[in-house]
mmCIF file of C-alpha atoms and ligand atoms in Angstrom:
data_model
loop_
_atom_site.group_PDB
_atom_site.id
_atom_site.type_symbol
_atom_site.label_atom_id
_atom_site.label_comp_id
_atom_site.label_asym_id
_atom_site.label_seq_id
_atom_site.Cartn_x
_atom_site.Cartn_y
_atom_site.Cartn_z
ATOM 1 C CA MET D 1 -66.484 -18.959 -75.949
ATOM 2 C CA PHE D 2 -65.990 -15.360 -74.882
ATOM 3 C CA LYS D 3 -69.114 -14.135 -76.709
ATOM 4 C CA GLU D 4 -71.246 -17.019 -75.404
ATOM 5 C CA THR D 5 -70.127 -16.355 -71.832
ATOM 6 C CA ARG D 6 -70.792 -12.636 -72.097
ATOM 7 C CA SER D 7 -74.221 -13.144 -73.588
ATOM 8 C CA LEU D 8 -75.126 -15.786 -70.965
ATOM 9 C CA LEU D 9 -74.093 -13.421 -68.176
ATOM 10 C CA ASP D 10 -76.200 -10.628 -69.803
ATOM 11 C CA LYS D 11 -79.180 -12.988 -70.151
ATOM 12 C CA LEU D 12 -78.873 -13.937 -66.477
ATOM 13 C CA ASN D 13 -78.279 -10.311 -65.558
ATOM 14 C CA HIS D 14 -75.286 -11.560 -63.567
ATOM 15 C CA LEU D 15 -72.137 -9.577 -62.763
ATOM 16 C CA PRO D 16 -69.093 -11.799 -61.928
ATOM 17 C CA ASN D 17 -68.633 -11.727 -58.174
ATOM 18 C CA LYS D 18 -64.979 -10.990 -57.302
ATOM 19 C CA LYS D 19 -65.306 -12.233 -53.696
ATOM 20 C CA LEU D 20 -66.443 -15.630 -55.033
ATOM 21 C CA GLY D 21 -63.535 -15.734 -57.481
ATOM 22 C CA GLN D 22 -65.848 -15.794 -60.536
ATOM 23 C CA ASN D 23 -63.422 -15.910 -63.437
ATOM 24 C CA PHE D 24 -65.164 -18.183 -65.880
ATOM 25 C CA LEU D 25 -63.306 -20.408 -68.324
ATOM 26 C CA ILE D 26 -63.754 -19.318 -71.905
ATOM 27 C CA ASP D 27 -61.116 -21.496 -73.559
ATOM 28 C CA GLY D 28 -62.283 -24.816 -74.930
ATOM 29 C CA ASN D 29 -58.699 -26.153 -75.078
ATOM 30 C CA ILE D 30 -58.258 -25.802 -71.357
ATOM 31 C CA VAL D 31 -61.592 -27.577 -70.725
ATOM 32 C CA ARG D 32 -60.545 -30.471 -73.019
ATOM 33 C CA LYS D 33 -57.061 -30.555 -71.528
ATOM 34 C CA SER D 34 -58.432 -30.785 -67.973
ATOM 35 C CA ILE D 35 -60.642 -33.752 -68.947
ATOM 36 C CA LYS D 36 -57.812 -35.477 -70.802
ATOM 37 C CA MET D 37 -55.353 -35.022 -67.929
ATOM 38 C CA ALA D 38 -57.886 -36.445 -65.474
ATOM 39 C CA GLU D 39 -58.397 -39.449 -67.772
ATOM 40 C CA VAL D 40 -62.128 -39.060 -67.328
ATOM 41 C CA GLN D 41 -64.093 -42.143 -68.411
ATOM 42 C CA THR D 42 -67.748 -43.069 -68.692
ATOM 43 C CA GLU D 43 -69.197 -43.867 -65.244
ATOM 44 C CA ASP D 44 -66.339 -42.082 -63.425
ATOM 45 C CA ALA D 45 -67.419 -40.292 -60.266
ATOM 46 C CA ILE D 46 -66.166 -36.696 -60.513
ATOM 47 C CA ILE D 47 -66.360 -33.889 -57.944
ATOM 48 C CA GLU D 48 -66.421 -30.348 -59.257
ATOM 49 C CA ILE D 49 -66.038 -27.371 -56.958
ATOM 50 C CA GLY D 50 -67.687 -24.157 -58.140
ATOM 51 C CA PRO D 51 -69.311 -25.185 -61.454
ATOM 52 C CA GLY D 52 -70.232 -21.522 -62.140
ATOM 53 C CA LEU D 53 -71.918 -21.191 -65.543
ATOM 54 C CA GLY D 54 -71.379 -24.943 -66.214
ATOM 55 C CA THR D 55 -68.811 -24.879 -68.998
ATOM 56 C CA LEU D 56 -66.533 -27.519 -67.496
ATOM 57 C CA THR D 57 -69.476 -29.363 -65.942
ATOM 58 C CA ARG D 58 -71.220 -29.842 -69.290
ATOM 59 C CA ALA D 59 -68.026 -31.143 -70.895
ATOM 60 C CA LEU D 60 -67.514 -33.574 -67.991
ATOM 61 C CA LEU D 61 -71.124 -34.818 -68.253
ATOM 62 C CA GLU D 62 -70.814 -35.278 -72.014
ATOM 63 C CA THR D 63 -68.077 -37.864 -71.423
ATOM 64 C CA GLY D 64 -70.675 -40.009 -69.579
ATOM 65 C CA ALA D 65 -69.112 -39.317 -66.159
ATOM 66 C CA HIS D 66 -71.270 -38.701 -63.072
ATOM 67 C CA VAL D 67 -70.648 -35.289 -61.524
ATOM 68 C CA TRP D 68 -71.179 -34.158 -57.951
ATOM 69 C CA ALA D 69 -70.854 -30.349 -57.815
ATOM 70 C CA VAL D 70 -71.103 -27.701 -55.099
ATOM 71 C CA GLU D 71 -71.752 -24.064 -56.016
ATOM 72 C CA HIS D 72 -71.925 -21.224 -53.502
ATOM 73 C CA ASP D 73 -73.681 -18.631 -55.642
ATOM 74 C CA PRO D 74 -77.489 -19.222 -55.468
ATOM 75 C CA ALA D 75 -78.146 -17.495 -58.834
ATOM 76 C CA LEU D 76 -75.601 -19.747 -60.610
ATOM 77 C CA ALA D 77 -76.869 -22.827 -58.819
ATOM 78 C CA GLU D 78 -80.379 -21.995 -60.041
ATOM 79 C CA HIS D 79 -79.089 -21.518 -63.599
ATOM 80 C CA LEU D 80 -77.310 -24.891 -63.536
ATOM 81 C CA GLN D 81 -80.356 -26.608 -62.135
ATOM 82 C CA LYS D 82 -82.524 -25.317 -64.997
ATOM 83 C CA GLU D 83 -79.868 -25.654 -67.724
ATOM 84 C CA LEU D 84 -78.112 -28.948 -67.025
ATOM 85 C CA ILE D 85 -80.244 -31.240 -64.841
ATOM 86 C CA PRO D 86 -83.002 -31.816 -67.465
ATOM 87 C CA ASP D 87 -80.397 -33.149 -69.939
ATOM 88 C CA PHE D 88 -78.078 -34.775 -67.447
ATOM 89 C CA PRO D 89 -79.623 -36.759 -64.602
ATOM 90 C CA THR D 90 -76.012 -37.774 -63.899
ATOM 91 C CA LEU D 91 -75.422 -34.347 -62.290
ATOM 92 C CA GLN D 92 -75.898 -34.001 -58.523
ATOM 93 C CA LEU D 93 -75.714 -30.337 -57.625
ATOM 94 C CA ILE D 94 -75.764 -28.785 -54.226
ATOM 95 C CA GLU D 95 -75.919 -25.106 -53.421
ATOM 96 C CA GLY D 96 -73.498 -24.460 -50.589
ATOM 97 C CA ASP D 97 -69.947 -23.884 -49.437
ATOM 98 C CA CYS D 98 -67.192 -26.280 -50.545
ATOM 99 C CA LEU D 99 -65.541 -25.879 -47.124
ATOM 100 C CA GLN D 100 -68.677 -27.374 -45.566
ATOM 101 C CA TYR D 101 -69.054 -29.960 -48.367
ATOM 102 C CA PRO D 102 -65.516 -30.561 -49.688
ATOM 103 C CA ARG D 103 -66.674 -33.769 -51.416
ATOM 104 C CA ALA D 104 -69.980 -32.285 -52.610
ATOM 105 C CA LYS D 105 -71.920 -34.982 -50.690
ATOM 106 C CA LEU D 106 -70.458 -37.782 -52.786
ATOM 107 C CA PRO D 107 -72.200 -40.916 -51.494
ATOM 108 C CA GLU D 108 -70.217 -43.340 -49.341
ATOM 109 C CA GLU D 109 -70.250 -46.167 -51.958
ATOM 110 C CA GLN D 110 -68.747 -43.838 -54.581
ATOM 111 C CA VAL D 111 -66.105 -42.699 -52.107
ATOM 112 C CA ARG D 112 -65.205 -46.360 -51.538
ATOM 113 C CA SER D 113 -65.049 -47.254 -55.238
ATOM 114 C CA GLY D 114 -62.856 -44.286 -56.140
ATOM 115 C CA PHE D 115 -63.394 -40.754 -57.399
ATOM 116 C CA LYS D 116 -61.579 -37.796 -59.014
ATOM 117 C CA VAL D 117 -61.732 -34.051 -58.678
ATOM 118 C CA VAL D 118 -61.745 -31.769 -61.761
ATOM 119 C CA ALA D 119 -62.229 -28.107 -60.934
ATOM 120 C CA ASN D 120 -61.453 -24.519 -61.684
ATOM 121 C CA LEU D 121 -61.270 -23.638 -58.027
ATOM 122 C CA PRO D 122 -62.356 -20.418 -56.313
ATOM 123 C CA TYR D 123 -58.843 -19.207 -55.494
ATOM 124 C CA ALA D 124 -59.668 -17.626 -52.108
ATOM 125 C CA VAL D 125 -60.654 -20.972 -50.581
ATOM 126 C CA SER D 126 -58.359 -23.374 -52.468
ATOM 127 C CA THR D 127 -56.013 -24.006 -49.503
ATOM 128 C CA PRO D 128 -58.645 -24.658 -46.797
ATOM 129 C CA TRP D 129 -60.528 -26.844 -49.295
ATOM 130 C CA MET D 130 -57.328 -28.769 -50.108
ATOM 131 C CA ASP D 131 -56.682 -29.200 -46.386
ATOM 132 C CA ALA D 132 -60.161 -30.693 -45.981
ATOM 133 C CA ILE D 133 -59.660 -33.043 -48.959
ATOM 134 C CA LEU D 134 -56.301 -34.238 -47.649
ATOM 135 C CA SER D 135 -57.666 -35.074 -44.226
ATOM 136 C CA GLY D 136 -60.464 -37.381 -45.526
ATOM 137 C CA PRO D 137 -60.929 -40.114 -48.177
ATOM 138 C CA LEU D 138 -58.535 -39.250 -50.979
ATOM 139 C CA PRO D 139 -59.423 -38.803 -54.662
ATOM 140 C CA GLN D 140 -57.482 -41.005 -57.173
ATOM 141 C CA ARG D 141 -56.620 -38.010 -59.269
ATOM 142 C CA MET D 142 -57.106 -34.253 -59.157
ATOM 143 C CA VAL D 143 -56.860 -31.754 -62.016
ATOM 144 C CA LEU D 144 -57.174 -28.306 -60.564
ATOM 145 C CA MET D 145 -57.017 -24.749 -61.836
ATOM 146 C CA LEU D 146 -55.239 -22.770 -59.145
ATOM 147 C CA GLN D 147 -53.575 -19.471 -58.476
ATOM 148 C CA LYS D 148 -49.914 -20.033 -59.371
ATOM 149 C CA GLU D 149 -48.812 -18.843 -55.907
ATOM 150 C CA ALA D 150 -50.909 -21.574 -54.240
ATOM 151 C CA ALA D 151 -49.647 -24.285 -56.630
ATOM 152 C CA ASP D 152 -46.061 -23.181 -55.896
ATOM 153 C CA ARG D 153 -46.683 -23.695 -52.191
ATOM 154 C CA TYR D 154 -48.329 -27.113 -52.716
ATOM 155 C CA CYS D 155 -45.416 -28.341 -54.876
ATOM 156 C CA ALA D 156 -42.498 -26.704 -53.015
ATOM 157 C CA ASN D 157 -39.537 -28.787 -51.923
ATOM 158 C CA HIS D 158 -37.866 -28.379 -48.551
ATOM 159 C CA GLY D 159 -35.293 -25.605 -48.561
ATOM 160 C CA LYS D 160 -37.630 -23.212 -50.344
ATOM 161 C CA LYS D 161 -39.393 -20.236 -48.681
ATOM 162 C CA THR D 162 -42.698 -21.501 -50.060
ATOM 163 C CA PHE D 163 -42.306 -24.897 -48.352
ATOM 164 C CA GLY D 164 -44.839 -25.320 -45.564
ATOM 165 C CA ALA D 165 -47.435 -27.545 -43.926
ATOM 166 C CA ILE D 166 -49.579 -27.852 -47.076
ATOM 167 C CA SER D 167 -46.548 -28.895 -49.150
ATOM 168 C CA ILE D 168 -45.919 -31.716 -46.639
ATOM 169 C CA PHE D 169 -49.562 -32.928 -46.494
ATOM 170 C CA LEU D 170 -50.058 -32.787 -50.231
ATOM 171 C CA GLN D 171 -46.807 -34.366 -51.399
ATOM 172 C CA SER D 172 -47.153 -37.133 -48.821
ATOM 173 C CA ALA D 173 -50.315 -38.261 -50.608
ATOM 174 C CA TYR D 174 -49.867 -37.134 -54.236
ATOM 175 C CA LYS D 175 -47.327 -37.136 -57.035
ATOM 176 C CA VAL D 176 -47.321 -33.939 -59.076
ATOM 177 C CA GLN D 177 -47.843 -35.261 -62.625
ATOM 178 C CA GLY D 178 -47.785 -31.917 -64.364
ATOM 179 C CA GLN D 179 -48.185 -28.205 -64.033
ATOM 180 C CA HIS D 180 -49.191 -25.938 -66.967
ATOM 181 C CA SER D 181 -49.354 -22.157 -67.020
ATOM 182 C CA VAL D 182 -52.728 -20.826 -68.134
ATOM 183 C CA SER D 183 -52.958 -17.338 -69.541
ATOM 184 C CA ALA D 184 -55.349 -14.787 -68.059
ATOM 185 C CA GLY D 185 -57.017 -14.577 -71.492
ATOM 186 C CA CYS D 186 -58.517 -18.061 -70.938
ATOM 187 C CA PHE D 187 -60.961 -16.568 -68.374
ATOM 188 C CA TYR D 188 -63.702 -13.934 -68.306
ATOM 189 C CA PRO D 189 -63.135 -11.613 -66.571
ATOM 190 C CA LYS D 190 -59.308 -11.905 -66.685
ATOM 191 C CA PRO D 191 -57.910 -12.664 -63.215
ATOM 192 C CA LYS D 192 -55.211 -10.270 -61.928
ATOM 193 C CA VAL D 193 -53.092 -13.228 -60.716
ATOM 194 C CA ASP D 194 -51.275 -15.990 -62.591
ATOM 195 C CA SER D 195 -53.018 -19.369 -62.985
ATOM 196 C CA VAL D 196 -51.791 -22.927 -63.440
ATOM 197 C CA LEU D 197 -53.488 -26.227 -64.152
ATOM 198 C CA LEU D 198 -52.109 -28.757 -61.667
ATOM 199 C CA HIS D 199 -52.348 -32.508 -62.174
ATOM 200 C CA LEU D 200 -52.028 -34.688 -59.046
ATOM 201 C CA ALA D 201 -52.070 -38.510 -58.962
ATOM 202 C CA LEU D 202 -52.560 -40.480 -55.744
ATOM 203 C CA LEU D 203 -49.429 -42.266 -54.530
ATOM 204 C CA GLU D 204 -49.500 -46.011 -54.108
ATOM 205 C CA ASN D 205 -48.991 -45.664 -50.366
ATOM 206 C CA PRO D 206 -50.272 -42.207 -49.463
ATOM 207 C CA VAL D 207 -49.487 -40.877 -46.000
ATOM 208 C CA ARG D 208 -52.348 -39.071 -44.285
ATOM 209 C CA PHE D 209 -51.536 -36.924 -41.253
ATOM 210 C CA PRO D 210 -53.745 -37.377 -38.203
ATOM 211 C CA THR D 211 -55.264 -34.213 -36.729
ATOM 212 C CA ALA D 212 -52.697 -33.970 -33.878
ATOM 213 C CA ALA D 213 -49.793 -34.131 -36.370
ATOM 214 C CA ARG D 214 -51.448 -31.582 -38.692
ATOM 215 C CA ASP D 215 -51.988 -29.188 -35.800
ATOM 216 C CA SER D 216 -48.383 -29.472 -34.551
ATOM 217 C CA ILE D 217 -46.895 -29.059 -38.032
ATOM 218 C CA ARG D 218 -49.080 -26.037 -38.804
ATOM 219 C CA ARG D 219 -48.113 -24.485 -35.452
ATOM 220 C CA ILE D 220 -44.398 -25.122 -36.132
ATOM 221 C CA PHE D 221 -44.598 -23.436 -39.551
ATOM 222 C CA THR D 222 -46.164 -20.279 -38.103
ATOM 223 C CA GLN D 223 -42.666 -19.653 -36.646
ATOM 224 C CA ARG D 224 -40.650 -21.042 -39.527
ATOM 225 C CA ARG D 225 -37.603 -18.813 -38.856
ATOM 226 C CA LYS D 226 -37.022 -20.307 -35.425
ATOM 227 C CA GLN D 227 -34.981 -23.427 -34.870
ATOM 228 C CA LEU D 228 -37.035 -26.615 -34.966
ATOM 229 C CA GLY D 229 -35.663 -27.799 -31.606
ATOM 230 C CA THR D 230 -36.967 -24.733 -29.779
ATOM 231 C CA LEU D 231 -40.404 -25.094 -31.419
ATOM 232 C CA CYS D 232 -40.610 -28.794 -30.553
ATOM 233 C CA LYS D 233 -39.610 -28.153 -26.939
ATOM 234 C CA ASN D 234 -42.479 -25.670 -26.639
ATOM 235 C CA ASP D 235 -45.037 -28.002 -28.205
ATOM 236 C CA SER D 236 -47.799 -29.146 -25.877
ATOM 237 C CA ARG D 237 -47.227 -32.796 -26.921
ATOM 238 C CA PRO D 238 -44.070 -34.391 -25.458
ATOM 239 C CA GLU D 239 -43.935 -36.834 -28.439
ATOM 240 C CA VAL D 240 -43.049 -33.906 -30.685
ATOM 241 C CA TYR D 241 -39.802 -33.255 -28.813
ATOM 242 C CA LYS D 242 -39.039 -36.995 -28.753
ATOM 243 C CA TRP D 243 -39.415 -36.976 -32.573
ATOM 244 C CA PHE D 244 -36.962 -34.094 -32.791
ATOM 245 C CA GLU D 245 -34.448 -35.986 -30.598
ATOM 246 C CA GLN D 246 -34.719 -38.984 -32.963
ATOM 247 C CA LEU D 247 -34.034 -36.658 -35.907
ATOM 248 C CA ILE D 248 -30.806 -35.514 -34.279
ATOM 249 C CA VAL D 249 -29.748 -39.123 -33.603
ATOM 250 C CA SER D 250 -30.443 -39.891 -37.307
ATOM 251 C CA GLY D 251 -27.959 -37.168 -38.329
ATOM 252 C CA VAL D 252 -30.129 -34.068 -38.810
ATOM 253 C CA LYS D 253 -28.273 -30.989 -37.571
ATOM 254 C CA ALA D 254 -29.511 -29.599 -34.239
ATOM 255 C CA THR D 255 -29.971 -26.069 -35.641
ATOM 256 C CA VAL D 256 -32.330 -27.176 -38.436
ATOM 257 C CA ARG D 257 -35.243 -24.861 -39.256
ATOM 258 C CA PRO D 258 -38.680 -26.221 -40.184
ATOM 259 C CA GLU D 259 -38.397 -25.327 -43.861
ATOM 260 C CA GLU D 260 -35.075 -27.201 -44.202
ATOM 261 C CA LEU D 261 -36.427 -30.576 -43.085
ATOM 262 C CA ALA D 262 -37.325 -33.083 -45.832
ATOM 263 C CA ILE D 263 -40.854 -34.477 -46.120
ATOM 264 C CA GLU D 264 -39.992 -38.056 -45.087
ATOM 265 C CA HIS D 265 -38.924 -36.809 -41.667
ATOM 266 C CA TRP D 266 -42.271 -35.087 -41.153
ATOM 267 C CA GLN D 267 -44.024 -38.313 -42.128
ATOM 268 C CA ASN D 268 -42.403 -40.003 -39.082
ATOM 269 C CA LEU D 269 -44.227 -37.484 -36.940
ATOM 270 C CA ALA D 270 -47.520 -38.648 -38.579
ATOM 271 C CA GLU D 271 -46.746 -42.195 -37.344
ATOM 272 C CA ILE D 272 -45.724 -41.044 -33.841
ATOM 273 C CA LEU D 273 -48.875 -38.964 -33.343
ATOM 274 C CA LEU D 274 -51.336 -41.569 -34.670
HETATM 275 N N1 SAM C 1 -66.179 -23.788 -63.055
HETATM 276 C C1 SAM C 1 -66.513 -22.487 -63.627
HETATM 277 C C2 SAM C 1 -65.621 -22.261 -64.839
HETATM 278 O O1 SAM C 1 -64.552 -22.905 -64.935
HETATM 279 O O2 SAM C 1 -65.955 -21.367 -65.647
HETATM 280 C C3 SAM C 1 -66.368 -21.372 -62.582
HETATM 281 C C4 SAM C 1 -65.036 -21.282 -61.887
HETATM 282 S S1 SAM C 1 -64.866 -19.813 -60.921
HETATM 283 C C5 SAM C 1 -63.109 -19.680 -60.901
HETATM 284 C C6 SAM C 1 -65.158 -20.365 -59.275
HETATM 285 C C7 SAM C 1 -66.580 -20.768 -58.941
HETATM 286 O O3 SAM C 1 -66.634 -21.202 -57.557
HETATM 287 C C8 SAM C 1 -67.638 -19.695 -59.073
HETATM 288 O O4 SAM C 1 -68.759 -20.199 -59.732
HETATM 289 C C9 SAM C 1 -68.006 -19.320 -57.609
HETATM 290 O O5 SAM C 1 -69.311 -18.837 -57.447
HETATM 291 C C10 SAM C 1 -67.791 -20.623 -56.900
HETATM 292 N N2 SAM C 1 -67.446 -20.547 -55.498
HETATM 293 C C11 SAM C 1 -66.774 -19.535 -54.824
HETATM 294 N N3 SAM C 1 -66.587 -19.832 -53.548
HETATM 295 C C12 SAM C 1 -67.168 -21.057 -53.337
HETATM 296 C C13 SAM C 1 -67.286 -21.898 -52.215
HETATM 297 N N4 SAM C 1 -66.837 -21.531 -51.009
HETATM 298 N N5 SAM C 1 -67.974 -23.060 -52.332
HETATM 299 C C14 SAM C 1 -68.446 -23.441 -53.560
HETATM 300 N N6 SAM C 1 -68.345 -22.675 -54.712
HETATM 301 C C15 SAM C 1 -67.704 -21.503 -54.590
#
């Protein structure tokens, strides 16, 4: 697929845009693997972020799935419009920013009946996009190409330096089903960072954090080296310090630091700040 991608870029007179994270997939195995992991079926509603040249998009559409995609680059959006829409009326494409349209304008009835996300994400915006996804209606399954560093943060357990607010929000809603390293040679141009394909399945009883809890937790992790008690005392919401006092009663040591506290304890804060 390397040659086809190069010649398509030449034909479009398009230079990959670094700022938009344009590292296009050129490995058919990774495309097939993403679709298999997501268990894509005919009639599935799939969101794709950053369809780019349309390699993954076409493969998704060929399964009979319906795809809602959002692409920021106007030239690529125009190419997709010309290239894919005539053959696949099942593609709904919008030109725009995935942070403004994290669900690519998926209609309400599709949201209610369930949807999945399959995407080779633009790495620079993967965390704010994930944050937006986790605060709204949740996809049943997500298969995402990510920078390894971001995936490590999403999947980190407490006690690790990489454990933070996003680890808590994500693992409270999703089980990590698998994580596969993907070599830089699977993309054109080759990214300078390591990549992984991450497979997430929605938990039976996902916990979603209300805005107040998300804000407090994010604030706490900006000072992760301080003791949790001090941070909770300084929080503008008195409930946060009450939560800390309950933690101590339940046996957590008073000198605990944010990164040492297990996810289930943070989930209690989600209930308290509902
Ligand atoms: N899906 C294609 C593939 O696998 O070959 C392209 C993936 S490339 C890593 C990321 C894509 O996301 C690019 O097409 C880029 O233009 C697009 N993109 C970057 N920032 C975006 C944003 N904020 N919203 C939507 N698309 C974005």
